[in-house]
Coordinates of C-alpha atoms and ligand atoms in Angstrom, one line a residue:
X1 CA 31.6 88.6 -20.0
X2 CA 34.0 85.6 -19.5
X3 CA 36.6 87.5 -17.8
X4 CA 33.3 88.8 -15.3
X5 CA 31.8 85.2 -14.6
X6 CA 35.6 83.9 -14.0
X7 CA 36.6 86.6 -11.6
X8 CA 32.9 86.2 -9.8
X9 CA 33.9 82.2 -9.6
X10 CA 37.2 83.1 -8.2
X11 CA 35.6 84.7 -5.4
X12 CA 34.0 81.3 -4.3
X13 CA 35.2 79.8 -0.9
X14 CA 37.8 76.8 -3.0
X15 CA 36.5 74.0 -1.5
X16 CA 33.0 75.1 -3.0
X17 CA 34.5 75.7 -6.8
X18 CA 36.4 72.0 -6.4
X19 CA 33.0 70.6 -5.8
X20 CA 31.5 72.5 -8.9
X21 CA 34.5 71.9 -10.9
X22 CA 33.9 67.4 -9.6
X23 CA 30.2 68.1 -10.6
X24 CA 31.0 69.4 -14.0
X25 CA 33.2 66.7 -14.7
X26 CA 31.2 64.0 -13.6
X27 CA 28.3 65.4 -15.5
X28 CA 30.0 65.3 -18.8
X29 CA 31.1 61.5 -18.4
X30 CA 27.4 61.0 -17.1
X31 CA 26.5 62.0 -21.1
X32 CA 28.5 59.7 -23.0
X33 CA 29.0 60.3 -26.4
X34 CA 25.9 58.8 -28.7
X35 CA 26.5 57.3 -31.9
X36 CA 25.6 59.8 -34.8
X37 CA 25.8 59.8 -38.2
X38 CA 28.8 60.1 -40.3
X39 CA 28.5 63.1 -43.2
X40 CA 27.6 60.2 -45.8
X41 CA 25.3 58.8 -43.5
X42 CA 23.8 62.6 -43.6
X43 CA 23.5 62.3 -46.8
X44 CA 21.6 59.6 -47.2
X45 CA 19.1 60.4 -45.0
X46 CA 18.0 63.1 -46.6
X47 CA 17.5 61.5 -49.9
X48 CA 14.3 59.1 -48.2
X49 CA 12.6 57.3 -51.4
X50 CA 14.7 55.7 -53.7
X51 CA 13.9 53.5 -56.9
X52 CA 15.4 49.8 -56.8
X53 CA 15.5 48.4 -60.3
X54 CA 15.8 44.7 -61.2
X55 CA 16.5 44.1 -64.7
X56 CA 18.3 41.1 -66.2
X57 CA 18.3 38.0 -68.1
X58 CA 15.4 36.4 -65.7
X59 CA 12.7 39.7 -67.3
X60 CA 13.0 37.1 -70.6
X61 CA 12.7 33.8 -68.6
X62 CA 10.0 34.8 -66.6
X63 CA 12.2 33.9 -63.4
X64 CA 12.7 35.4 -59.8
X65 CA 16.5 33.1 -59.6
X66 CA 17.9 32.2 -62.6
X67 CA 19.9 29.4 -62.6
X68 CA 23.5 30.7 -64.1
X69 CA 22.9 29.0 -67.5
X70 CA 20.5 31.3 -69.2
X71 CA 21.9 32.4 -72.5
X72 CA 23.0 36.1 -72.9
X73 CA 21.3 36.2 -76.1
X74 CA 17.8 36.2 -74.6
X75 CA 18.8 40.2 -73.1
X76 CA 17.4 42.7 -76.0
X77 CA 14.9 45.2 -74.7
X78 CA 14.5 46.8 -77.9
X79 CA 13.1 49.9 -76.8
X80 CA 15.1 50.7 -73.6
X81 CA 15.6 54.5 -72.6
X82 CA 17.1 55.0 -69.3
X83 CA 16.6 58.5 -69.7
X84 CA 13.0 58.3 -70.0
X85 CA 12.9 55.5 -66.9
X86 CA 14.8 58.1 -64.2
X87 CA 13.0 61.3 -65.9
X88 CA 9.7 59.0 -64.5
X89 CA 11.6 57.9 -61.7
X90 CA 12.6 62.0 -61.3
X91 CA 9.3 63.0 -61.4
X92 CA 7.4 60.7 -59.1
X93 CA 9.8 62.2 -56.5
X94 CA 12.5 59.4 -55.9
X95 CA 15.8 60.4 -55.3
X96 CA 18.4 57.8 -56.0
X97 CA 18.2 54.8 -58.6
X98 CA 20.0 51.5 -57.3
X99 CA 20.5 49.3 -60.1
X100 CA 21.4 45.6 -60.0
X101 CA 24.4 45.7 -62.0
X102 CA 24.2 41.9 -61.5
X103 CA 21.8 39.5 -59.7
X104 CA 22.6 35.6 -58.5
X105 CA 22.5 34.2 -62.4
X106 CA 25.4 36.0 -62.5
X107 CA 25.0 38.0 -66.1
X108 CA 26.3 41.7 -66.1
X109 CA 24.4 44.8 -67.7
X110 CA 27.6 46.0 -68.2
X111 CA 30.3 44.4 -70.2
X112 CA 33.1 43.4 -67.8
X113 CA 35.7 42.5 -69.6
X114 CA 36.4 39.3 -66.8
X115 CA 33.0 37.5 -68.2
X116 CA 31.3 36.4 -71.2
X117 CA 28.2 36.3 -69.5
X118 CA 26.7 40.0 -70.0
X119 CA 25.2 42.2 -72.0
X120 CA 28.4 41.7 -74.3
X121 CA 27.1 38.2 -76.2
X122 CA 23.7 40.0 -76.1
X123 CA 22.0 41.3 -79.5
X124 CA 20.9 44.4 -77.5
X125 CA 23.1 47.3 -79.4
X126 CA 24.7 44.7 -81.3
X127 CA 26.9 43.4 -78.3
X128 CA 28.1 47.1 -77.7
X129 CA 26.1 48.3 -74.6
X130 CA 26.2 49.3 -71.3
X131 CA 23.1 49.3 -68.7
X132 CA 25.4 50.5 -66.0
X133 CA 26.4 53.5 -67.9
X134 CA 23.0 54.6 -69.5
X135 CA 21.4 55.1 -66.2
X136 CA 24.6 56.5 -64.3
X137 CA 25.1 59.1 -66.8
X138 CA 20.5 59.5 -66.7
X139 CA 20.9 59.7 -63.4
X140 CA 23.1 62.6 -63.4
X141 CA 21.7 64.4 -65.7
X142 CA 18.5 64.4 -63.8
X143 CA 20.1 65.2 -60.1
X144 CA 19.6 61.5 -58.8
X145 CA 22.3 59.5 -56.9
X146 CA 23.4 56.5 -58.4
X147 CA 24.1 53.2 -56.7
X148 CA 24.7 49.3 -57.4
X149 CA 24.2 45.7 -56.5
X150 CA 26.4 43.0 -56.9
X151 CA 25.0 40.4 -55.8
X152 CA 28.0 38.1 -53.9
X153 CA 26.3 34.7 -54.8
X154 CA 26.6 33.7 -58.6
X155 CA 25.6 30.9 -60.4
X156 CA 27.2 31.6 -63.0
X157 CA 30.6 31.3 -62.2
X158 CA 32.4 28.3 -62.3
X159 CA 34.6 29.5 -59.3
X160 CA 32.0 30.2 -56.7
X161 CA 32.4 28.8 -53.2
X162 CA 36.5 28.9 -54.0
X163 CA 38.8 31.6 -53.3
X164 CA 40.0 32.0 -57.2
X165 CA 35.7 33.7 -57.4
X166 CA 36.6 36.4 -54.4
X167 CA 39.3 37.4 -57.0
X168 CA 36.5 37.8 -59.8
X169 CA 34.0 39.5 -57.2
X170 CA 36.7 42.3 -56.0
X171 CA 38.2 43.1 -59.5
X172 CA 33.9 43.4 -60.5
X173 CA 33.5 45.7 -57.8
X174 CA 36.1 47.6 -58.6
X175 CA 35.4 47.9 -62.3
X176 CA 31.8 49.2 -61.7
X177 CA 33.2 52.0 -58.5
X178 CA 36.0 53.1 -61.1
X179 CA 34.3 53.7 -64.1
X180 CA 30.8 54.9 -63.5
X181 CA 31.6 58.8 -62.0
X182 CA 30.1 58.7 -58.7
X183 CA 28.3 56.0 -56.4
X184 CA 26.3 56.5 -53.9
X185 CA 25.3 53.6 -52.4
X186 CA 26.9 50.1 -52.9
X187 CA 23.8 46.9 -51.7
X188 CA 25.3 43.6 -50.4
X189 CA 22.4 40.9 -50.6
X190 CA 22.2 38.5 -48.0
X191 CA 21.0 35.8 -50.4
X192 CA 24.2 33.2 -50.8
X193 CA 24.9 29.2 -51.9
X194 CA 22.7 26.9 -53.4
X195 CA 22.3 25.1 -56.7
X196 CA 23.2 26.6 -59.9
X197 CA 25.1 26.1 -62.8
X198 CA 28.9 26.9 -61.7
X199 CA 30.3 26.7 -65.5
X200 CA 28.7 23.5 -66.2
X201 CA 28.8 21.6 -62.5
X202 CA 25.5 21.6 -61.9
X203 CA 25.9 21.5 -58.3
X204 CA 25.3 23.0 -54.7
X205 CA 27.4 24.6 -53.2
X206 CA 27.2 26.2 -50.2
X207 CA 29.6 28.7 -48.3
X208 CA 30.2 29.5 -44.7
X209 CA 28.7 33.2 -44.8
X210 CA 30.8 34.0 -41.7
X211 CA 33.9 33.4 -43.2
X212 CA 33.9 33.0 -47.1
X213 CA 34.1 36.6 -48.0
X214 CA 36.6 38.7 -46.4
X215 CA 33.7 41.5 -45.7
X216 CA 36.2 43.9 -43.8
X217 CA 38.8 44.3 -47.3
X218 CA 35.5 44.6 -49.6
X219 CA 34.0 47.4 -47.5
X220 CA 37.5 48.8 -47.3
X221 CA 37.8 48.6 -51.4
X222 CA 34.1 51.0 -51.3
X223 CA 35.7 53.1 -48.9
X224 CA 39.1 53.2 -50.9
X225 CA 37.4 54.3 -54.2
X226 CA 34.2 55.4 -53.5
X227 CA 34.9 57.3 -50.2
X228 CA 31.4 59.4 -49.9
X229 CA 29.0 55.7 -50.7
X230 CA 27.2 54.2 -48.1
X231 CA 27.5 50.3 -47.4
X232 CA 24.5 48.7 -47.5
X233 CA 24.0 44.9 -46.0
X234 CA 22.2 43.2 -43.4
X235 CA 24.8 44.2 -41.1
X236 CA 25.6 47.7 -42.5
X237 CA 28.2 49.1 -41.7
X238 CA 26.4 52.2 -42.8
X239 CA 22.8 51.5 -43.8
X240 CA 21.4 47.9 -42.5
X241 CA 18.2 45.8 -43.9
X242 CA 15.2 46.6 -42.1
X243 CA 14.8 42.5 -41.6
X244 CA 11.5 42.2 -44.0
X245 CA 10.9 42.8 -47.5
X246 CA 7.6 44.2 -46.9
X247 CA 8.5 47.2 -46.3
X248 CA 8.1 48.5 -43.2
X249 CA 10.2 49.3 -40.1
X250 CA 8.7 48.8 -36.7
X251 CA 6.7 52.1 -34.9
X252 CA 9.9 52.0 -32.6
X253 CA 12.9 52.3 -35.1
X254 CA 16.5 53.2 -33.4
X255 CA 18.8 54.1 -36.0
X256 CA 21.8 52.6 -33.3
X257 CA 22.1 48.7 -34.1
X258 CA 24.5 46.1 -33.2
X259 CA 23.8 43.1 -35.0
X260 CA 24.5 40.0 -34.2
X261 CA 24.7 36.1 -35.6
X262 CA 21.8 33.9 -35.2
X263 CA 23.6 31.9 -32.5
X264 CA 24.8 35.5 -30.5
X265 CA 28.3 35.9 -32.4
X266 CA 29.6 37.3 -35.0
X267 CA 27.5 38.6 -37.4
X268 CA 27.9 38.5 -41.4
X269 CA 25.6 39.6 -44.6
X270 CA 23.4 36.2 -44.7
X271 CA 23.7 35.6 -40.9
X272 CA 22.0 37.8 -38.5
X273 CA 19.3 37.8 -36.1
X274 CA 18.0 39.9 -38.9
X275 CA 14.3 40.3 -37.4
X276 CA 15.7 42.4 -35.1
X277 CA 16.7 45.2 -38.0
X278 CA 12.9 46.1 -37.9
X279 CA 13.6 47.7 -34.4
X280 CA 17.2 48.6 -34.0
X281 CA 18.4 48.4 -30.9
X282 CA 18.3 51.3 -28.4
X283 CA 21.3 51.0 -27.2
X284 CA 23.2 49.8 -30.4
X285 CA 26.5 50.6 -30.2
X286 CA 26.9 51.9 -33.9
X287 CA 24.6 54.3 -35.9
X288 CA 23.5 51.9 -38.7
X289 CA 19.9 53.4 -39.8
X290 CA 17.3 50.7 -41.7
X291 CA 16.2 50.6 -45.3
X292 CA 12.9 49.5 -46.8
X293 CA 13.5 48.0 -49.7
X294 CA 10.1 46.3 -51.4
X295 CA 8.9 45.7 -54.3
X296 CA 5.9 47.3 -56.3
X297 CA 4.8 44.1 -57.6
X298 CA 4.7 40.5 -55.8
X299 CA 8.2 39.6 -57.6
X300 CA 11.7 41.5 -57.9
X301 CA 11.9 41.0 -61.7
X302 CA 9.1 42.2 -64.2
X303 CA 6.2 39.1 -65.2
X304 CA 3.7 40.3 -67.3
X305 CA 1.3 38.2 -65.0
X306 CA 1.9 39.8 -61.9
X307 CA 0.4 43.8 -64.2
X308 CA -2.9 43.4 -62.0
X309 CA -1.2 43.2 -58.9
X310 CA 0.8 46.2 -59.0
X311 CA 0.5 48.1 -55.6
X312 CA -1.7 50.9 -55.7
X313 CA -0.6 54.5 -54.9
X314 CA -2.7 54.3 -51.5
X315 CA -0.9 51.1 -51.0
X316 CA 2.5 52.7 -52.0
X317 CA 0.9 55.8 -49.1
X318 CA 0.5 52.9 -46.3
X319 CA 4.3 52.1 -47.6
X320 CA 6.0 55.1 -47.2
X321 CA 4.0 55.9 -43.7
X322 CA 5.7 52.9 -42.1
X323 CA 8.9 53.7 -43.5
X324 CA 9.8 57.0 -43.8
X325 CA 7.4 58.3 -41.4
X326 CA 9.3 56.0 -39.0
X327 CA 12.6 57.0 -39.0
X328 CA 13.8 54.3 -41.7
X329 CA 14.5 55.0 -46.0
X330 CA 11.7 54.1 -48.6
X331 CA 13.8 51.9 -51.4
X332 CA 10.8 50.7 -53.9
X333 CA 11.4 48.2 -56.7
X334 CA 10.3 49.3 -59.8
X335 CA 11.9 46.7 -62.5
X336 CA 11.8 46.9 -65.9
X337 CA 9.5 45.0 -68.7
X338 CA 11.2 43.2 -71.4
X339 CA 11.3 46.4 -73.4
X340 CA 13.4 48.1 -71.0
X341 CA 10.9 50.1 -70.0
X342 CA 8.8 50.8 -66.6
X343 CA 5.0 49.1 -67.5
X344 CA 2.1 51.5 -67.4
X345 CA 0.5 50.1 -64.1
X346 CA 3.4 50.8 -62.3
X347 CA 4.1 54.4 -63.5
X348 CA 0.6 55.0 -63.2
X349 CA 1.0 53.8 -59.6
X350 CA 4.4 56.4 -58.8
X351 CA 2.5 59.2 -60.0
X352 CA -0.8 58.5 -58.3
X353 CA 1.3 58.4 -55.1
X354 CA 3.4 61.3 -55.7
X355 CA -0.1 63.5 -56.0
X356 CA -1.3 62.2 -53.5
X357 CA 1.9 62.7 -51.2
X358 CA 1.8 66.3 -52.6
X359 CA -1.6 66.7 -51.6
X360 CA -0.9 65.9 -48.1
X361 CA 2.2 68.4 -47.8
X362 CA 0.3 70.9 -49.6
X363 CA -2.0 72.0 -47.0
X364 CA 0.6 71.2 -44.0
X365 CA 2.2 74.2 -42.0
X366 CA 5.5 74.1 -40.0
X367 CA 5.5 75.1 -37.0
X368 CA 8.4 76.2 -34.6
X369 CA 9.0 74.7 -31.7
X370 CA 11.1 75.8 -28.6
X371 CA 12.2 74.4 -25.3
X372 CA 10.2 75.3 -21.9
X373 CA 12.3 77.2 -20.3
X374 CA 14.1 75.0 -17.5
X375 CA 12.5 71.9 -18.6
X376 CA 14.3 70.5 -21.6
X377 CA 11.7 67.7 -22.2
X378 CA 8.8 69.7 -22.8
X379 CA 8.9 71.6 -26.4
X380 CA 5.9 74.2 -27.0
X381 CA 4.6 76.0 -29.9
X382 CA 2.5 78.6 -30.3
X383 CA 0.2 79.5 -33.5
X384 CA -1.7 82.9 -34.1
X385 CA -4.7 81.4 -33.9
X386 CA -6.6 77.4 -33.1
X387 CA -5.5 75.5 -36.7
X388 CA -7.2 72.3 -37.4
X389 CA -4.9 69.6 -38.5
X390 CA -4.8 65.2 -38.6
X391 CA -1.3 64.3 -38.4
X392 CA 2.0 65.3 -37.2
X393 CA 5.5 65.0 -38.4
X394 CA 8.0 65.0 -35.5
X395 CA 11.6 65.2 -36.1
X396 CA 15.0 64.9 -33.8
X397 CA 18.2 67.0 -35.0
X398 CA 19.8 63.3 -36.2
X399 CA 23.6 65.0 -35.8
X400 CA 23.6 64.9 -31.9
X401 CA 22.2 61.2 -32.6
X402 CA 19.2 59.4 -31.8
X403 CA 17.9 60.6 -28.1
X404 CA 14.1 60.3 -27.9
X405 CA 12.9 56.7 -26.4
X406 CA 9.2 58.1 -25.5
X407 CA 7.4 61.1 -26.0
X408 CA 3.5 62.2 -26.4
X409 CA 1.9 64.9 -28.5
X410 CA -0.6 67.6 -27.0
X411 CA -3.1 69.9 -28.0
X412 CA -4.5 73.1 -26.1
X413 CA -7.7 73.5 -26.7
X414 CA -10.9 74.6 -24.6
X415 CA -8.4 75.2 -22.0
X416 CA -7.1 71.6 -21.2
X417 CA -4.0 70.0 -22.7
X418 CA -5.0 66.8 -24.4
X419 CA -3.2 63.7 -25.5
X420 CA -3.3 63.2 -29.5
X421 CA -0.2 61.4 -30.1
X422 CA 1.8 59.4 -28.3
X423 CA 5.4 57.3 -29.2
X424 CA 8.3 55.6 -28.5
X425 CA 11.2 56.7 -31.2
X426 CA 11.0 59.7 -33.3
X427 CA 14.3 59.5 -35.0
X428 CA 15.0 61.8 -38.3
X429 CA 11.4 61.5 -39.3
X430 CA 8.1 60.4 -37.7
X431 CA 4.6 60.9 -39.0
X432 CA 1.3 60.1 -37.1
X433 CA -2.0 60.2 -38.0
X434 CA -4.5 61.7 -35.7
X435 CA -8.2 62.0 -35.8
X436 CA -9.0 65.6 -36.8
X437 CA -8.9 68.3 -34.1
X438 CA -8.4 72.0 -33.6
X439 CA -5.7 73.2 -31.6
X440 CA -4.6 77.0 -30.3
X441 CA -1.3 75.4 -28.8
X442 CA 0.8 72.3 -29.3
X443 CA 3.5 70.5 -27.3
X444 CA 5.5 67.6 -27.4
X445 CA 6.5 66.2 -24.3
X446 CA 9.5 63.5 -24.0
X447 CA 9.2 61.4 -21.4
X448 CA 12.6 59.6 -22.1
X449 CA 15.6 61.0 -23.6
X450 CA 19.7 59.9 -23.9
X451 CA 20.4 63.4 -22.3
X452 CA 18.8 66.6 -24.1
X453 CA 16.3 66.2 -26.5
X454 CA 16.9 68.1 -29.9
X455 CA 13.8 68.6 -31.8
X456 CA 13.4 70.6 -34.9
X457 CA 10.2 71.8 -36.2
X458 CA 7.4 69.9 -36.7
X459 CA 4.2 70.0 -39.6
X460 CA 1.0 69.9 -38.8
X461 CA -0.5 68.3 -41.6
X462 CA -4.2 68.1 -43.0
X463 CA -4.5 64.9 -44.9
X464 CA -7.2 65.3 -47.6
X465 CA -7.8 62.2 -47.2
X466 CA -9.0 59.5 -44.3
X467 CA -5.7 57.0 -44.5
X468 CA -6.5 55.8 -40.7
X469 CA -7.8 52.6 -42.2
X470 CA -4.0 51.8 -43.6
X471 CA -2.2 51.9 -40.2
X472 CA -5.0 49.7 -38.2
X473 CA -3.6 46.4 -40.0
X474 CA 0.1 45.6 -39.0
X475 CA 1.4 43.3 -41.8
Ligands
LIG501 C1 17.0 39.1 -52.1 C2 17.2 38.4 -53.5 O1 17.3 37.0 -53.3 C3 16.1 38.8 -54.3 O2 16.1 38.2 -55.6 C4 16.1 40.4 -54.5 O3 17.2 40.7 -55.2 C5 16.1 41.0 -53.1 C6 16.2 42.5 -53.1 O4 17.1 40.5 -52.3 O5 17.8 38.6 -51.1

């Protein structure tokens, strides 16, 4: 065949084939390579709806920040079972568990040997436990990643602001990416300098966030002994804040970003434009996709006030339609009670959502979908006969990157093609709610595209239930 097509090309006047031969080659530069996700970054993606969990010394002071002087002996949740927290966490359908290993007060679940202030000088196991380990080893019992917070501010430590805490902050990492098995993501807050307690000081203290931690060696320490975890900050490198803590990403979501500072340099975790994380940026130069992370309460940490205002499964629906179902990752904060334990409203609330998300796959059908031949933008599917449906799930094969800047969504039926969705991004994932139709036909036509558009199949879903109301409100 190739011997055929090279001898028939041969036989072309030369002038001709060097003007094909210019073409091709101008052509491919014409398509420059896209930014695409990196095999972690692959990984990630697919896991979608993870559980955040806050847990510390402010669930017993009733605090959001502690201060940095809060005495260790206050941790004992007496009944805590992180087996029974990621079975729940398991079965409402989450895939990955990120724990905060330590929060700005500074006090570790896990009992580094470079601190008094952990779980160490608590009464919880008489001194002898380890929060870090109970749920990594839960975790992978129960087939669910396993990731970490440190946060880089700490009130605690007498140090902070100086270069003798970096010291303390690498050699903490390190402890908790050595001896946990695997990690899979590692979560850099933003949140930095302030008052606090600094081992008695009593002071502020505030950092330069562009210059006080050497960001480039600590991603290189993840890298070095965690190679397959993904770096999460407001800045990435791999996964970035979505810029709110609502949790939503905007209807156009590019996974591409390239942050910047607040006054158009350099960018660092703490100082961004970080508002523009909700959109991406079409042409970012590097493929840095967004994360959701909000809570399922008001707060971050557990406060028995805050049990009637636990979010609701259809609010936990409107949640993971404007985050998943637009091209970004779902990362709800479930913290844990002072027993150690998830509170009934909020497991309540996971498995009232997870039904309900079941219900809507349930009755949804994929359908194939296949180029028209010679026009690469429009993508038509057949069924055997007109299916009713009220949403759609579009989705782009991420690996050749993120191409689709515009596309609509039609329906043949009574012999006319009519509009019933339209868009700008599509990304890995994008769900739309449509008012209910039937349809014999569907296509999805993209009306701009970096190059060749590479969809994969999409669902027709039928929603059991009417969720319109959800998406008329932007928050
Ligand atoms: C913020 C922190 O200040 C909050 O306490 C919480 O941990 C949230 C996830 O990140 O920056």
């Amino acid at each position: 065949m190739w011997s055929l097509w090279l001898h028939s090309f041969m036989t072309i006047p030369p002038t001709i084939r060097t003007a094909i031969l210019l073409w091709c080659a101008a052509a491919a530069q014409a398509q420059p390579a896209l930014p695409a996700p990196s095999d972690r970054q692959l990984a990630w993606h697919e896991l979608e709806y993870s559980a955040f969990v806050h847990f510390g010394l402010n669930t017993y002071t009733d605090r959001e920040w502690g201060y940095g002087d809060e005495s260790p002996a206050l941790f004992n949740p007496v009944e805590s079972d992180a087996d029974r927290v990621v079975r729940l966490f398991r079965d409402a359908g989450m895939r990955s568990v990120i724990l905060t290993a330590k929060h700005h007060d500074g006090f570790c679940l896990w009992p580094s040997p470079l601190t008094e202030h952990s779980v160490r000088k608590s009464p919880w196991r008489g001194g002898s436990g380890d929060m870090v380990r109970e749920f990594a080893d839960a975790c992978r019992r129960h087939g669910l990643k396993f990731g970490v917070y440190l946060s880089p501010w700490d009130r605690h430590h007498s140090e902070y602001g100086r270069p003798e805490y970096l010291e303390y902050y690498r050699a903490q990492l390190r402890e908790l990416l050595t001896n946990y098995g695997e990690i899979s993501e590692v979560w850099f807050d933003g949140a930095n300098g302030g008052d606090g307690y600094y081992g008695g000081a009593r002071k502020t203290r505030t950092i330069d966030r562009r210059t006080y931690y050497p960001w480039p060696s600590i991603w290189a320490l993840v890298r070095e002994l965690q190679p397959q975890a993904v770096i999460f900050s407001d800045v990435g490198p791999d996964v970035r804040w979505v810029g709110n803590e609502q949790g939503y990403a905007g209807e156009t979501n590019w996974s591409t970003y390239s942050p910047v500072g607040p006054d158009g340099g350099a960018p660092a975790p703490g100082h961004t434009r970080y508002l523009e994380g909700t959109e991406g940026h079409r042409d970012g130069a590097a493929w840095i996709p967004a994360e959701c992370d909000v809570s399922i309460r008001p707060g971050w940490f557990y406060h028995a006030a805050e049990d009637p205002l636990v979010k609701i499964p259809l609010d936990l629906m409107q949640l993971y339609l404007r985050s998943v179902g637009r091209n970004a990752a779902l990362l709800l904060n479930v913290p844990l009670d002072r027993r150690g334990l998830v509170a009934s409203p909020d497991s309540a609330a996971l498995m009232g959502f997870r039904w309900m998300l079941a219900e809507c796959y349930e009755r949804s059908s994929e359908i194939a979908l296949h180029p028209e031949p010679g026009i690469d933008s429009v993508w038509t599917s057949a069924f055997d006969q007109p299916s009713g449906f009220n949403g759609v799930e579009l989705s782009e094969d991420i690996r050749f990157g993120q191409r689709v800047g515009e596309f609509r969504v039609e329906a043949w039926a009574d012999g006319v093609w009519t509009t019933v969705a339209s868009g700008t991004t599509i990304g890995r994932k994008r769900i739309i709610l449509v008012p209910s139709r039937m349809a014999a036909q569907i296509r999805v036509v993209v009306g701009r595209s970096f190059g060749t558009s590479h969809l994969r199949p999409m669902r027709l879903l039928r929603i059991p239930y009417d969720l319109h109301d959800l998406l008329v409100v932007e928050p």
